[in-house]
Short mmCIF file of C-alpha atoms in Angstrom, two decimals:
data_model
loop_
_atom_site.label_atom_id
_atom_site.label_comp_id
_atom_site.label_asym_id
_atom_site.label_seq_id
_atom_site.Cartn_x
_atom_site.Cartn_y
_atom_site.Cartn_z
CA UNK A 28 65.49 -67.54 3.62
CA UNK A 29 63.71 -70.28 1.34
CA UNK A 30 63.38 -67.26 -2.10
CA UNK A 31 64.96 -68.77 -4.76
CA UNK A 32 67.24 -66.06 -5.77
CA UNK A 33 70.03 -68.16 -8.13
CA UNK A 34 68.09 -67.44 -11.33
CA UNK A 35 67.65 -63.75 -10.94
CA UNK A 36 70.57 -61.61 -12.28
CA UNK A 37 69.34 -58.54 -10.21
CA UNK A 38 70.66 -60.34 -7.36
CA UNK A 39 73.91 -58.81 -6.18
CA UNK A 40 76.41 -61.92 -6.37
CA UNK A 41 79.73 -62.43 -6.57
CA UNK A 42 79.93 -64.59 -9.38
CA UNK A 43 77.57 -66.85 -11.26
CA UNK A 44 77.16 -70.26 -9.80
CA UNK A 45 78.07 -73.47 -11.91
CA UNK A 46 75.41 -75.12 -14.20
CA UNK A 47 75.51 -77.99 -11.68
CA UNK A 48 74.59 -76.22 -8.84
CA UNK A 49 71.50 -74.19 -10.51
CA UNK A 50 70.22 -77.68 -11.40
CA UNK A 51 70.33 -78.82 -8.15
CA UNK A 52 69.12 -75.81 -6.75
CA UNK A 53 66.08 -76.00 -8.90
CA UNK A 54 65.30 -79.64 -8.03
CA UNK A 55 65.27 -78.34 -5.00
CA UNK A 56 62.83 -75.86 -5.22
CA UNK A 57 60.42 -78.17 -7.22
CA UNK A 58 60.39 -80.80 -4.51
CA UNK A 59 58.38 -78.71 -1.98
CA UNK A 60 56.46 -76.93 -5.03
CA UNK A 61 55.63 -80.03 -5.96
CA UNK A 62 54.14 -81.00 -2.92
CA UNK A 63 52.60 -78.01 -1.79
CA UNK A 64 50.77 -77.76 -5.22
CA UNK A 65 49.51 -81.33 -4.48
CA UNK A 66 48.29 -80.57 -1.38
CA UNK A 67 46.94 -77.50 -2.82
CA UNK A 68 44.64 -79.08 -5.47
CA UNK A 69 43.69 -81.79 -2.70
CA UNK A 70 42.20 -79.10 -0.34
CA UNK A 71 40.64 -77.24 -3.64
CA UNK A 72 39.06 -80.30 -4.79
CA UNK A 73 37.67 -81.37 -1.89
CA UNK A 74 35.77 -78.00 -0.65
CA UNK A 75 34.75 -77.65 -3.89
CA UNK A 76 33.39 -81.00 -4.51
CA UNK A 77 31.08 -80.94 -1.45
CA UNK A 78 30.24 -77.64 -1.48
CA UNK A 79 28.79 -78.35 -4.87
CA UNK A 80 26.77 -81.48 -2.84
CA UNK A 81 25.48 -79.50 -0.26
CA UNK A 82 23.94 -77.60 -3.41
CA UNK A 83 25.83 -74.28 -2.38
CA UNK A 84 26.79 -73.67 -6.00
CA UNK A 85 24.45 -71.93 -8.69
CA UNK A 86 23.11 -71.49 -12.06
CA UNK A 87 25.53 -68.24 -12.04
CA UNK A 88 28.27 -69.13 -12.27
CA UNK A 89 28.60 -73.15 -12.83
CA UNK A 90 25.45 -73.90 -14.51
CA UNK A 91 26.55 -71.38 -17.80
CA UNK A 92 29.90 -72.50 -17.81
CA UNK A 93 28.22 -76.03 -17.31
CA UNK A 94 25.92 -75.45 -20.61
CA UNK A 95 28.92 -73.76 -22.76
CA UNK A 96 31.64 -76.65 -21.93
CA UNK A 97 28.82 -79.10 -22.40
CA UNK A 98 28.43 -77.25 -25.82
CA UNK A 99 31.96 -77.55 -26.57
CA UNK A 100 32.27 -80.97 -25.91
CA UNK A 101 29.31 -81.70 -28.20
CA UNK A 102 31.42 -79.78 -30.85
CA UNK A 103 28.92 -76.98 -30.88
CA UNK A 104 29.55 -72.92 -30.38
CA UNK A 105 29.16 -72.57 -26.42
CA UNK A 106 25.65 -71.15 -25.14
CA UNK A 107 23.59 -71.22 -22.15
CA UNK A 108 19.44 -71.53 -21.46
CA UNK A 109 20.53 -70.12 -18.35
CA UNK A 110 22.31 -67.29 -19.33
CA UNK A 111 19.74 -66.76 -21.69
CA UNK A 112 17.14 -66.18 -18.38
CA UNK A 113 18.21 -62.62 -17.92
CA UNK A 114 19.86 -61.33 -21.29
CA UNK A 115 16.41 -59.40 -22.13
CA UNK A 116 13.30 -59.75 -23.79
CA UNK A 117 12.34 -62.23 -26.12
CA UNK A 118 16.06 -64.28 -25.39
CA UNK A 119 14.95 -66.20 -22.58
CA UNK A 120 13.46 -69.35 -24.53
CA UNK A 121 16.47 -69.79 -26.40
CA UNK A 122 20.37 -70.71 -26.05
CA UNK A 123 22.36 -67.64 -25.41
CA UNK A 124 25.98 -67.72 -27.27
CA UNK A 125 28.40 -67.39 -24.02
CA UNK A 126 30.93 -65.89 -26.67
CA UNK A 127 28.66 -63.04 -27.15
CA UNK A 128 28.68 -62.18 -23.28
CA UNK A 129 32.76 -62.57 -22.40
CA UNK A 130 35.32 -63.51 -24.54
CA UNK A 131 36.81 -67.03 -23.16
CA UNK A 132 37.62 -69.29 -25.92
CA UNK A 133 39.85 -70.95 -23.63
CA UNK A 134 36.94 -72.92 -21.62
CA UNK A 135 37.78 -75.33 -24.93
CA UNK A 136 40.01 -76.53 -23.80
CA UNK A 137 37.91 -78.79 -20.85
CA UNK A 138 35.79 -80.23 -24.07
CA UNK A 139 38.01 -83.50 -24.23
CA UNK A 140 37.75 -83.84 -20.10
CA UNK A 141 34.65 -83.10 -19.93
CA UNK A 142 33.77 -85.58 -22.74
CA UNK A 143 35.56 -88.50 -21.21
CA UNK A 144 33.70 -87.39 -17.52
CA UNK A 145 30.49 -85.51 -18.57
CA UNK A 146 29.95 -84.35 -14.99
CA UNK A 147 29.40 -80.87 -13.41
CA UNK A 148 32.03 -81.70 -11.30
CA UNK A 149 34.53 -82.15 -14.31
CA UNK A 150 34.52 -78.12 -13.86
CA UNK A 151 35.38 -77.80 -10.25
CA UNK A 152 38.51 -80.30 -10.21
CA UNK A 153 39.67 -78.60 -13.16
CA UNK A 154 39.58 -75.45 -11.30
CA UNK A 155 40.87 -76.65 -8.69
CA UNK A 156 44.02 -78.10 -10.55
CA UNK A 157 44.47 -74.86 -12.33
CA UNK A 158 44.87 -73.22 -8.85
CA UNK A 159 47.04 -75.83 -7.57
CA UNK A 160 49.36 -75.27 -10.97
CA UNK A 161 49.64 -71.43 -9.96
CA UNK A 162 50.54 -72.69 -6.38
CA UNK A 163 53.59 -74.87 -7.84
CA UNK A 164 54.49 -71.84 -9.68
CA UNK A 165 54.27 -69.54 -6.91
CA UNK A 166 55.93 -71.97 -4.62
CA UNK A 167 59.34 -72.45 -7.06
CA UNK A 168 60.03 -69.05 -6.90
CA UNK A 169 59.09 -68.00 -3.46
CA UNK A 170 59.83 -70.94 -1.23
CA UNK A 171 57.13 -73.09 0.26
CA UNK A 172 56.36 -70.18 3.63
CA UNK A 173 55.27 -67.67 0.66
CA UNK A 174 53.68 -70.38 -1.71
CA UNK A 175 51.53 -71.39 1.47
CA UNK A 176 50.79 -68.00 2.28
CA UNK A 177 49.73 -68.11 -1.69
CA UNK A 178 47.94 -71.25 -1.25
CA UNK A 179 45.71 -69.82 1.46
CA UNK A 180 45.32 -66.40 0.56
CA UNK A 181 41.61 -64.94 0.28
CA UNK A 182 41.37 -64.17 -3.27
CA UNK A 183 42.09 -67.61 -4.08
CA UNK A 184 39.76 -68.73 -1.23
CA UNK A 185 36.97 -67.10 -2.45
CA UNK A 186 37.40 -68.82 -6.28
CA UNK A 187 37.25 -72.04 -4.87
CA UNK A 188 33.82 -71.30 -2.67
CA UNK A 189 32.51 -69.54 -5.50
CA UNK A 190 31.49 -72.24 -8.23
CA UNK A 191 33.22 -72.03 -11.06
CA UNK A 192 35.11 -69.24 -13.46
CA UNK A 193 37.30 -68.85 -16.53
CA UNK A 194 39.36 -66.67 -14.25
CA UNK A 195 40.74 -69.60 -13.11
CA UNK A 196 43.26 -70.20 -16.06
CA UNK A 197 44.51 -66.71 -15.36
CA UNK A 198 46.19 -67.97 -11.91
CA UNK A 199 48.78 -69.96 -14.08
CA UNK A 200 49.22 -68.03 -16.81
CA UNK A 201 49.92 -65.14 -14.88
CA UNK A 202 52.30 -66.97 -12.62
CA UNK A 203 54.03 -68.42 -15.43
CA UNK A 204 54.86 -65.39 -17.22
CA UNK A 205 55.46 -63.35 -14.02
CA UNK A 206 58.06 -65.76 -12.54
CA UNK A 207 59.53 -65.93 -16.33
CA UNK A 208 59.82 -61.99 -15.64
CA UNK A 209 62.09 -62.39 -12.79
CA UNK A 210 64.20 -64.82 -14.56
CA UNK A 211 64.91 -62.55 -17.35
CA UNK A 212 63.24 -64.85 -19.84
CA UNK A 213 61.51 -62.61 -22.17
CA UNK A 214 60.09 -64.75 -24.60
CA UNK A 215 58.85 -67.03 -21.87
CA UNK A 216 57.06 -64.42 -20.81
CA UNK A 217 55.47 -62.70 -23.67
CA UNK A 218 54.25 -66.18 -24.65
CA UNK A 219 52.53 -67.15 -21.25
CA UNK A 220 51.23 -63.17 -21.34
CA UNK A 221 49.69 -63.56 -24.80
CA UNK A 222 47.61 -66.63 -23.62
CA UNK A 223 45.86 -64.53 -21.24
CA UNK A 224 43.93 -62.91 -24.00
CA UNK A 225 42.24 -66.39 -24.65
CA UNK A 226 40.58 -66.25 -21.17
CA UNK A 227 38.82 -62.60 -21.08
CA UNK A 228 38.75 -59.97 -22.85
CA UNK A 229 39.64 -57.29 -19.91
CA UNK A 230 42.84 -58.92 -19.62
CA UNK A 231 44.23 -56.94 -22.56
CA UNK A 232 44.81 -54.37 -20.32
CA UNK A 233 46.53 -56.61 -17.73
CA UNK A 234 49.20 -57.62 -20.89
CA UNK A 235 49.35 -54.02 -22.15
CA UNK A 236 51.14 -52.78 -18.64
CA UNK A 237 53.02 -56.15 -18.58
CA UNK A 238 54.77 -54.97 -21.92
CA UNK A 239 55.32 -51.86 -20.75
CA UNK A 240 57.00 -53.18 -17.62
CA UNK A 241 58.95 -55.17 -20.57
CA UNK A 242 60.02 -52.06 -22.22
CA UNK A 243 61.42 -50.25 -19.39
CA UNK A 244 63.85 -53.27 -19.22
CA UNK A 245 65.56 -51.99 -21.82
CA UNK A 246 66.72 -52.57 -25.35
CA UNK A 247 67.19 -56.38 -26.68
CA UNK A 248 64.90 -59.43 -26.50
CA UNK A 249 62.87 -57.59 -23.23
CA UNK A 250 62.10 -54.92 -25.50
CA UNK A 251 60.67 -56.65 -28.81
CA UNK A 252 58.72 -58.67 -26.06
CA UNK A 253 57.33 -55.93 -24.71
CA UNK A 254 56.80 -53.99 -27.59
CA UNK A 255 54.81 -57.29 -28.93
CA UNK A 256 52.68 -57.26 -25.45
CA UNK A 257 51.33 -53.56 -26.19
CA UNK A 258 50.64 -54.00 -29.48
CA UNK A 259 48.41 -57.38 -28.82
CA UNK A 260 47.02 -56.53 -25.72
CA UNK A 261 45.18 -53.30 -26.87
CA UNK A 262 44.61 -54.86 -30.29
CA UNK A 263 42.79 -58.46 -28.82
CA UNK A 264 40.91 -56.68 -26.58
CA UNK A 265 39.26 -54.29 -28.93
CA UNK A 266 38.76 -56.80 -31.32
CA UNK A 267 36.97 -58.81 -28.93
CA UNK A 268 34.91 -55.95 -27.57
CA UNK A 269 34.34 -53.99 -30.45
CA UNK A 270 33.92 -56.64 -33.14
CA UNK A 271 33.83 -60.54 -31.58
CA UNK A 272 31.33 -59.92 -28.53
CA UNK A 273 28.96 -57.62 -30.55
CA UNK A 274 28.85 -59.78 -33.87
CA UNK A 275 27.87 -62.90 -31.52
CA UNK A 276 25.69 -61.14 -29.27
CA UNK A 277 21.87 -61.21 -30.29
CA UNK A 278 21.84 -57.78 -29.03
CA UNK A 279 24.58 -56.56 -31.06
CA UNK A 280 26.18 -55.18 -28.10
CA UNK A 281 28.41 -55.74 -25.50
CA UNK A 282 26.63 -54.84 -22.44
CA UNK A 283 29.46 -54.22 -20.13
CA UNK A 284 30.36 -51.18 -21.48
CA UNK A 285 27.63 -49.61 -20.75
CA UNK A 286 27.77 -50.42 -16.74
CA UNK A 287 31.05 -48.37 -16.52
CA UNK A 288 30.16 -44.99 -14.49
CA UNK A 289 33.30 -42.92 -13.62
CA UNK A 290 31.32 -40.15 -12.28
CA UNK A 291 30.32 -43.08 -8.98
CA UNK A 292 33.91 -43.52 -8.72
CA UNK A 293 33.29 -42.10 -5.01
CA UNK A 294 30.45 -44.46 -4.57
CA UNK A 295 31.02 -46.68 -1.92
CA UNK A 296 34.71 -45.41 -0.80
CA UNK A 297 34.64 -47.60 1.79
CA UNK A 298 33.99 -51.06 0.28
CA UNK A 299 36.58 -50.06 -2.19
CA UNK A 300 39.39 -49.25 0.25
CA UNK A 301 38.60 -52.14 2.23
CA UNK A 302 39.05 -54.08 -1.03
CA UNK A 303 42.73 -52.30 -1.88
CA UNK A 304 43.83 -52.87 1.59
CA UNK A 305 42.95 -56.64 1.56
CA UNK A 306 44.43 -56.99 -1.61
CA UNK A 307 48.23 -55.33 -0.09
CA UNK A 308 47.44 -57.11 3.40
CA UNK A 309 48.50 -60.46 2.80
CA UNK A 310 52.02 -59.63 1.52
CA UNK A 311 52.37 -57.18 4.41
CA UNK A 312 52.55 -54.12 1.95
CA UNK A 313 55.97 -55.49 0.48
CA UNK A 314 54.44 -56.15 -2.81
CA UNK A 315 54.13 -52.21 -3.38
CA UNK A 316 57.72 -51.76 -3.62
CA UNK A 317 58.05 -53.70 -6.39
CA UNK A 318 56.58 -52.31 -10.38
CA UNK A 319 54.66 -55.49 -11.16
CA UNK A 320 52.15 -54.53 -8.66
CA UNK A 321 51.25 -51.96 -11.54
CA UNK A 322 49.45 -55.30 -13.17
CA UNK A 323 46.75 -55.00 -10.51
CA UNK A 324 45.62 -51.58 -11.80
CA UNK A 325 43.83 -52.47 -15.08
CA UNK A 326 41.40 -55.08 -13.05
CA UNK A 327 41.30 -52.90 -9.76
CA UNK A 328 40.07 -50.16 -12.46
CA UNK A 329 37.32 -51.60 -14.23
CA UNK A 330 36.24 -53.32 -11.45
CA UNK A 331 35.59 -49.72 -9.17
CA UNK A 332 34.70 -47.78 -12.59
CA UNK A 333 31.55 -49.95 -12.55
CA UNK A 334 28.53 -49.49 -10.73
CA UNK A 335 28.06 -53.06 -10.02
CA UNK A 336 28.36 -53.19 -6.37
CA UNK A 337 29.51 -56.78 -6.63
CA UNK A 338 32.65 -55.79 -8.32
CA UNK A 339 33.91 -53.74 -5.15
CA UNK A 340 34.47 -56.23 -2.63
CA UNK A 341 36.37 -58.53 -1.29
CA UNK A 342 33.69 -61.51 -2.27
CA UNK A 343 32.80 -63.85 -5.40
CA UNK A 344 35.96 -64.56 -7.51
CA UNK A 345 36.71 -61.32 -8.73
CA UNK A 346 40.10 -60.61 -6.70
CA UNK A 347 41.70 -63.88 -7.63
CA UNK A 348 43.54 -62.05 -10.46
CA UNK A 349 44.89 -60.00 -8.52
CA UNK A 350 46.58 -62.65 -6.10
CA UNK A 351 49.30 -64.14 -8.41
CA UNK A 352 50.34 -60.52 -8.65
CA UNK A 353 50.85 -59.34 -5.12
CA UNK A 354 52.45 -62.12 -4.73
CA UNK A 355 55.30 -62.54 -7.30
CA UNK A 356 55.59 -58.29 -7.09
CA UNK A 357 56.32 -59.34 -2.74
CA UNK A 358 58.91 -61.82 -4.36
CA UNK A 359 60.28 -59.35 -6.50
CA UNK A 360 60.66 -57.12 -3.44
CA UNK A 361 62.74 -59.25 -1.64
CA UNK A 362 64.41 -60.81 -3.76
CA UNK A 363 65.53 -57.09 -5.16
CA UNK A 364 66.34 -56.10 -2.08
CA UNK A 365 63.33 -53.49 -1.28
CA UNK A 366 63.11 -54.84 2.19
CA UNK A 367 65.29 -54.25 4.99
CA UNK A 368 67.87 -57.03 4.71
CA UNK A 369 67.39 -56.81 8.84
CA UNK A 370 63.90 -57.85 7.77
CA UNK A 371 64.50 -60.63 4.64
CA UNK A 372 64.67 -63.90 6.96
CA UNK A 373 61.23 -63.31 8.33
CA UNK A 374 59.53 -62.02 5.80
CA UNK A 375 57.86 -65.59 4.47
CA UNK A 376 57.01 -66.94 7.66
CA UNK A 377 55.17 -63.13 8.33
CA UNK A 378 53.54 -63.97 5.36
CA UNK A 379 52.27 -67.36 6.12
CA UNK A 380 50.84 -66.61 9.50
CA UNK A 381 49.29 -63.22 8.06
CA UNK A 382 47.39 -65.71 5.21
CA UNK A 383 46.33 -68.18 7.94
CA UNK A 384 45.00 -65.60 9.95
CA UNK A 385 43.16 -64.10 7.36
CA UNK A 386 42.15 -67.09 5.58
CA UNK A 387 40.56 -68.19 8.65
CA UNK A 388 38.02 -65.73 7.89
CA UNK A 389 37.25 -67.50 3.95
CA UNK A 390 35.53 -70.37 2.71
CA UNK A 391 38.18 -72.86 2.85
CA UNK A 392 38.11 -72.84 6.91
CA UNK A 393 34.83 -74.35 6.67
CA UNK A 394 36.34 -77.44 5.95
CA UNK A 395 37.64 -78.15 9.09
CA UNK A 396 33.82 -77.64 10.62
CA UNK A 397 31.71 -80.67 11.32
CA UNK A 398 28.34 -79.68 9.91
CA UNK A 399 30.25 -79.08 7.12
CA UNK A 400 29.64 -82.45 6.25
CA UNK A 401 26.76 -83.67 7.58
CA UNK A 402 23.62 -83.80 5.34
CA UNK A 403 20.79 -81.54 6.55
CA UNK A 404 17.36 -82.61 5.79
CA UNK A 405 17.28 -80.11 3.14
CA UNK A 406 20.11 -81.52 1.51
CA UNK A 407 18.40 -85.15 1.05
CA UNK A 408 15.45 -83.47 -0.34
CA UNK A 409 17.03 -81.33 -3.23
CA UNK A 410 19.29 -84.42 -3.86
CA UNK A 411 15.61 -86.37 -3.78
CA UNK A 412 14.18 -83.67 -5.98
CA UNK A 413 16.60 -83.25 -8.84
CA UNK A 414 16.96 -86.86 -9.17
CA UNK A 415 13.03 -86.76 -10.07
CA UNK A 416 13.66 -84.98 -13.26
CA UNK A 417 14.65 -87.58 -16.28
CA UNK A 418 17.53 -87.49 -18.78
CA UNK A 419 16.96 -84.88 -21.67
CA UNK A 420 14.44 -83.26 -20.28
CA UNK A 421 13.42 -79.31 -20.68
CA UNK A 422 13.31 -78.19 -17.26
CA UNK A 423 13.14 -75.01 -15.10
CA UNK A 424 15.49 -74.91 -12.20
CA UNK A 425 15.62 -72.97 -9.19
CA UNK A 426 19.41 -71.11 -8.97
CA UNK A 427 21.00 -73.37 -6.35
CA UNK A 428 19.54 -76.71 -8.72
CA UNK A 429 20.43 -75.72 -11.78
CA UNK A 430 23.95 -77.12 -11.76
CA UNK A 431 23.24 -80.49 -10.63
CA UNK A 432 21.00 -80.64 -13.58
CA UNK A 433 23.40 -79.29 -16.37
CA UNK A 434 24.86 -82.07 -17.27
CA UNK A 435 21.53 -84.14 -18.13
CA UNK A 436 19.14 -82.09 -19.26
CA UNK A 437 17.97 -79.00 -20.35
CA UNK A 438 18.30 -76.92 -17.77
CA UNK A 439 16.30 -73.00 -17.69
CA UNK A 440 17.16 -70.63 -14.66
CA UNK A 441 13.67 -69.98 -12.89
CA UNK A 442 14.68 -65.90 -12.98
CA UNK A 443 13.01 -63.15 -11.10
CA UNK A 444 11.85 -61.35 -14.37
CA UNK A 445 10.39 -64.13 -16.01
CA UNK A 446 6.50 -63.31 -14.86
CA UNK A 447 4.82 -66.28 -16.35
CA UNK A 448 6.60 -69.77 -16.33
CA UNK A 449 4.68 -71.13 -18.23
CA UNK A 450 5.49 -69.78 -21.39
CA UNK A 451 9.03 -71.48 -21.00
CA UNK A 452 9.15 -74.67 -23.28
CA UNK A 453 9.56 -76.85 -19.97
CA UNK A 454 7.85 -79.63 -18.95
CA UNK A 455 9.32 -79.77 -15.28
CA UNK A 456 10.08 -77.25 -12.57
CA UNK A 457 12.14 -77.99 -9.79
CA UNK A 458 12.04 -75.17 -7.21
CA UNK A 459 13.36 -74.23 -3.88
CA UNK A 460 10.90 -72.81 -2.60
CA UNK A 461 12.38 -71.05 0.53
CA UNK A 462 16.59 -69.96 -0.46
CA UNK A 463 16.87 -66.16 -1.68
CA UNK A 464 20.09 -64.99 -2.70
CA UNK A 465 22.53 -63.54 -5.77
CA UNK A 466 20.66 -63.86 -8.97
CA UNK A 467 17.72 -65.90 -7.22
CA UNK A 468 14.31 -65.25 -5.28
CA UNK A 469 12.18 -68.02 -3.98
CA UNK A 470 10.35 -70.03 -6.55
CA UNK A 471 7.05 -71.56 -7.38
CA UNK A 472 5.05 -73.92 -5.10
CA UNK A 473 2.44 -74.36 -7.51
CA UNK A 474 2.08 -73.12 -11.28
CA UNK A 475 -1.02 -73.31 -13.58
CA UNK A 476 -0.97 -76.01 -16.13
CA UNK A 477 1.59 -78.15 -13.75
CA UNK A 478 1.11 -80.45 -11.73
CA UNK A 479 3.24 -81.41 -8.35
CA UNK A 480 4.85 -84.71 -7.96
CA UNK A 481 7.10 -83.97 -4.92
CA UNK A 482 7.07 -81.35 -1.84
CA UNK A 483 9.70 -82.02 0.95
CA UNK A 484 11.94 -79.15 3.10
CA UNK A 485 10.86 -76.47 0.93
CA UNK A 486 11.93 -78.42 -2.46
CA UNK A 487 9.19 -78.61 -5.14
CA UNK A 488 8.93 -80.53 -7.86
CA UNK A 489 6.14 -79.84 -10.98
CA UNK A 490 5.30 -81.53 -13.84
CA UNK A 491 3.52 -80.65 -16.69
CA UNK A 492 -0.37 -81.52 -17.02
#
């Protein structure tokens, strides 16, 4: 049985071991979390990094977080042309402030990286290390079967082969302060809780529950922890709905609110079950028996309340969240004994094969697939195309493009409601004229009052008469 279970005082024991022997006990457990988190951020980086090349990412979501980091590292508020593309009528010429759409003051934090490597692909390592961190984490307390079981699960699978998200500071965070939970360290984790609040607003919710799990631990430090979570979880979140979000937004609004429909709550039952039993699947249903699983509920809910049909999956990056949960409640299960002690020994290696399976299924398996690597035709022509367009320059980009451009000039999303191009204070468009997809449609081969200066594998490239 590789759980660490030394520094959980639930853990029926006959007598508390020596200081000495916890410290080598928890060298122990950081060697292989150690390692396993290296690995980890190895395998991230590397889909990620040429999935990006095969220009697989898009202007949503890696081109706006692209524009706003870009932003912060220039020491200006963060906004977006791109987001600006679809945020309504008479917005779509100008920079849209990101802080007015979700709140994520966090993404600061990449300014100084991003300033010493002003790259796109800044973004996707630092994703990619943020994962890893939450697979270290994960790892320490659950032994390296279960933290490569973590490593591999779907949810995290499907953050790394989708661009680029704030969500991706939530992995640690969460980890931190849920394995802090375990080890009785209240303050630990009320403080890693609290910085959740910095990456979205809907995570208020997420710390609200945590504090209430605090509470029911009873009177003392757990208690004036907890009672601190439930106070500033509901309180950030409102303020950053209510009063942030809507004073930034040009629209005075924050737009989410009004996509919530509980009435199509039955909409779509089976997407949505689909969704709950991939998200107990990979722990083999052992993370029910434990009460952190409750932590799910707030993102499970606003995701099914809406009547986006993109939040009810299993796809994008949505269900990341929800991973470093199932995970440390399955830890909490065994290591409280909730599982048949008959059963505790093969539990992690379960686990592991039950995430390879799976994960066999997600984006990261495509990494072990030739063409994978291989540059298509089409490939050398968008990389010939987007290399046409100069430094600084305003230009309209087709969704796929867009975030190889982000970085050097001023990039505008060529959107399906913008009727007439050229109105947009571009001088270039470069277009893929064949790809259709999320938040895309084919775009222009020709456009009045441009000229074309490139045509190869459906690529397109127009400049300004």
């Amino acid at each position: 049985m590789t759980i660490t279970t030394s520094t959980l005082p639930d853990t029926p024991t006959a007598a508390a071991p020596p200081a000495r022997s916890r410290l080598r006990r928890r060298v122990r457990a950081v060697r292989p979390a150690a390692t396993l988190g290296l690995a980890s951020f190895a395998l991230y980086a590397l889909y990620a990094l040429r999935h990006h090349a095969r220009f697989d990412t898009g202007a949503y979501d890696l081109g706006i977080f692209g524009q706003g980091v870009r932003a912060y590292a220039d020491l200006h508020p963060p906004t977006s042309q791109i987001r600006a593309a679809t945020a309504g009528p008479g917005l779509q010429d100008v920079a849209f402030p990101l802080l007015g759409d979700h709140f994520h003051p966090i993404l600061a934090i990449l300014a100084p990286l991003y300033g010493l490597f002003p790259h796109i692909e800044t973004l996707l390592i630092a994703q990619a290390a943020l994962a890893a961190w939450s697979v270290y984490v994960v790892t320490r307390s659950g032994g390296p079967l279960i933290g490569t079981a973590y490593a591999l699960s779907w949810g995290i699978q499907n953050l790394i082969g989708f661009d680029f998200h704030e969500v991706a500071f939530a992995l640690p965070l969460l980890a931190l302060a849920l394995a802090a939970y375990l080890e009785r360290r209240w303050t630990a984790c009320a403080a890693w809780a609290s910085a959740l609040l910095l990456v979205k607003e809907d995570l208020g919710a997420t710390v609200l529950v945590l504090g209430l799990l605090l509470l029911c631990r009873g009177p003392g430090t757990a208690r004036r922890a907890g009672l601190t979570l439930c106070v500033l979880g509901p309180a950030a979140a409102a303020l950053a709905v209510l009063v942030v979000i809507p004073h930034v937004n040009p629209g005075g609004g924050y737009v989410y609110l009004g996509s919530q429909n509980p009435a199509g709550t039955l909409a779509a039952g089976g997407t949505k079950a689909l969704t709950l039993l991939m998200t107990l699947l990979p722990t083999l249903f052992l993370a029910a028996r434990s009460p952190l699983l409750l932590l799910a509920l707030p993102t499970l809910a606003w995701r099914f309340l809406s009547d986006n049909p993109s939040y009810w999956g299993i796809y994008f990056h949505y269900s990341a969240v929800l991973m470093p949960i199932v995970f440390f409640a399955l830890i909490d299960a065994v290591c409280r004994g909730k599982a048949a002690s008959r059963f505790r020994g093969r539990i992690p290696l379960a686990v592991a094969l039950t995430a390879a399976a799976i994960g066999a299924f997600f984006p990261l398996a495509r990494i072990v697939t030739p063409g994978f690597w291989s540059d298509t035709p089409r490939i050398t022509a968008a990389r010939q195309a987007v290399s046409l367009i100069p430094n600084g320059a305003p230009v309209a980009a087709s969704h796929n493009l867009a975030p190889h451009l982000t970085d050097r000039a001023s990039v505008f999303l060529f959107a399906p409601d913008i009727t007439d191009i050229r109105r947009q204070p571009v001088d270039w468009i470069v277009s893929d004229t064949e790809r259709t997809g999320i938040g895309t449609q084919p775009g222009p081969s020709e456009v009045s009052g441009f000229r074309q200066v490139f045509a190869a594998h459906g690529y397109v490239v127009l400049r300004r008469k």
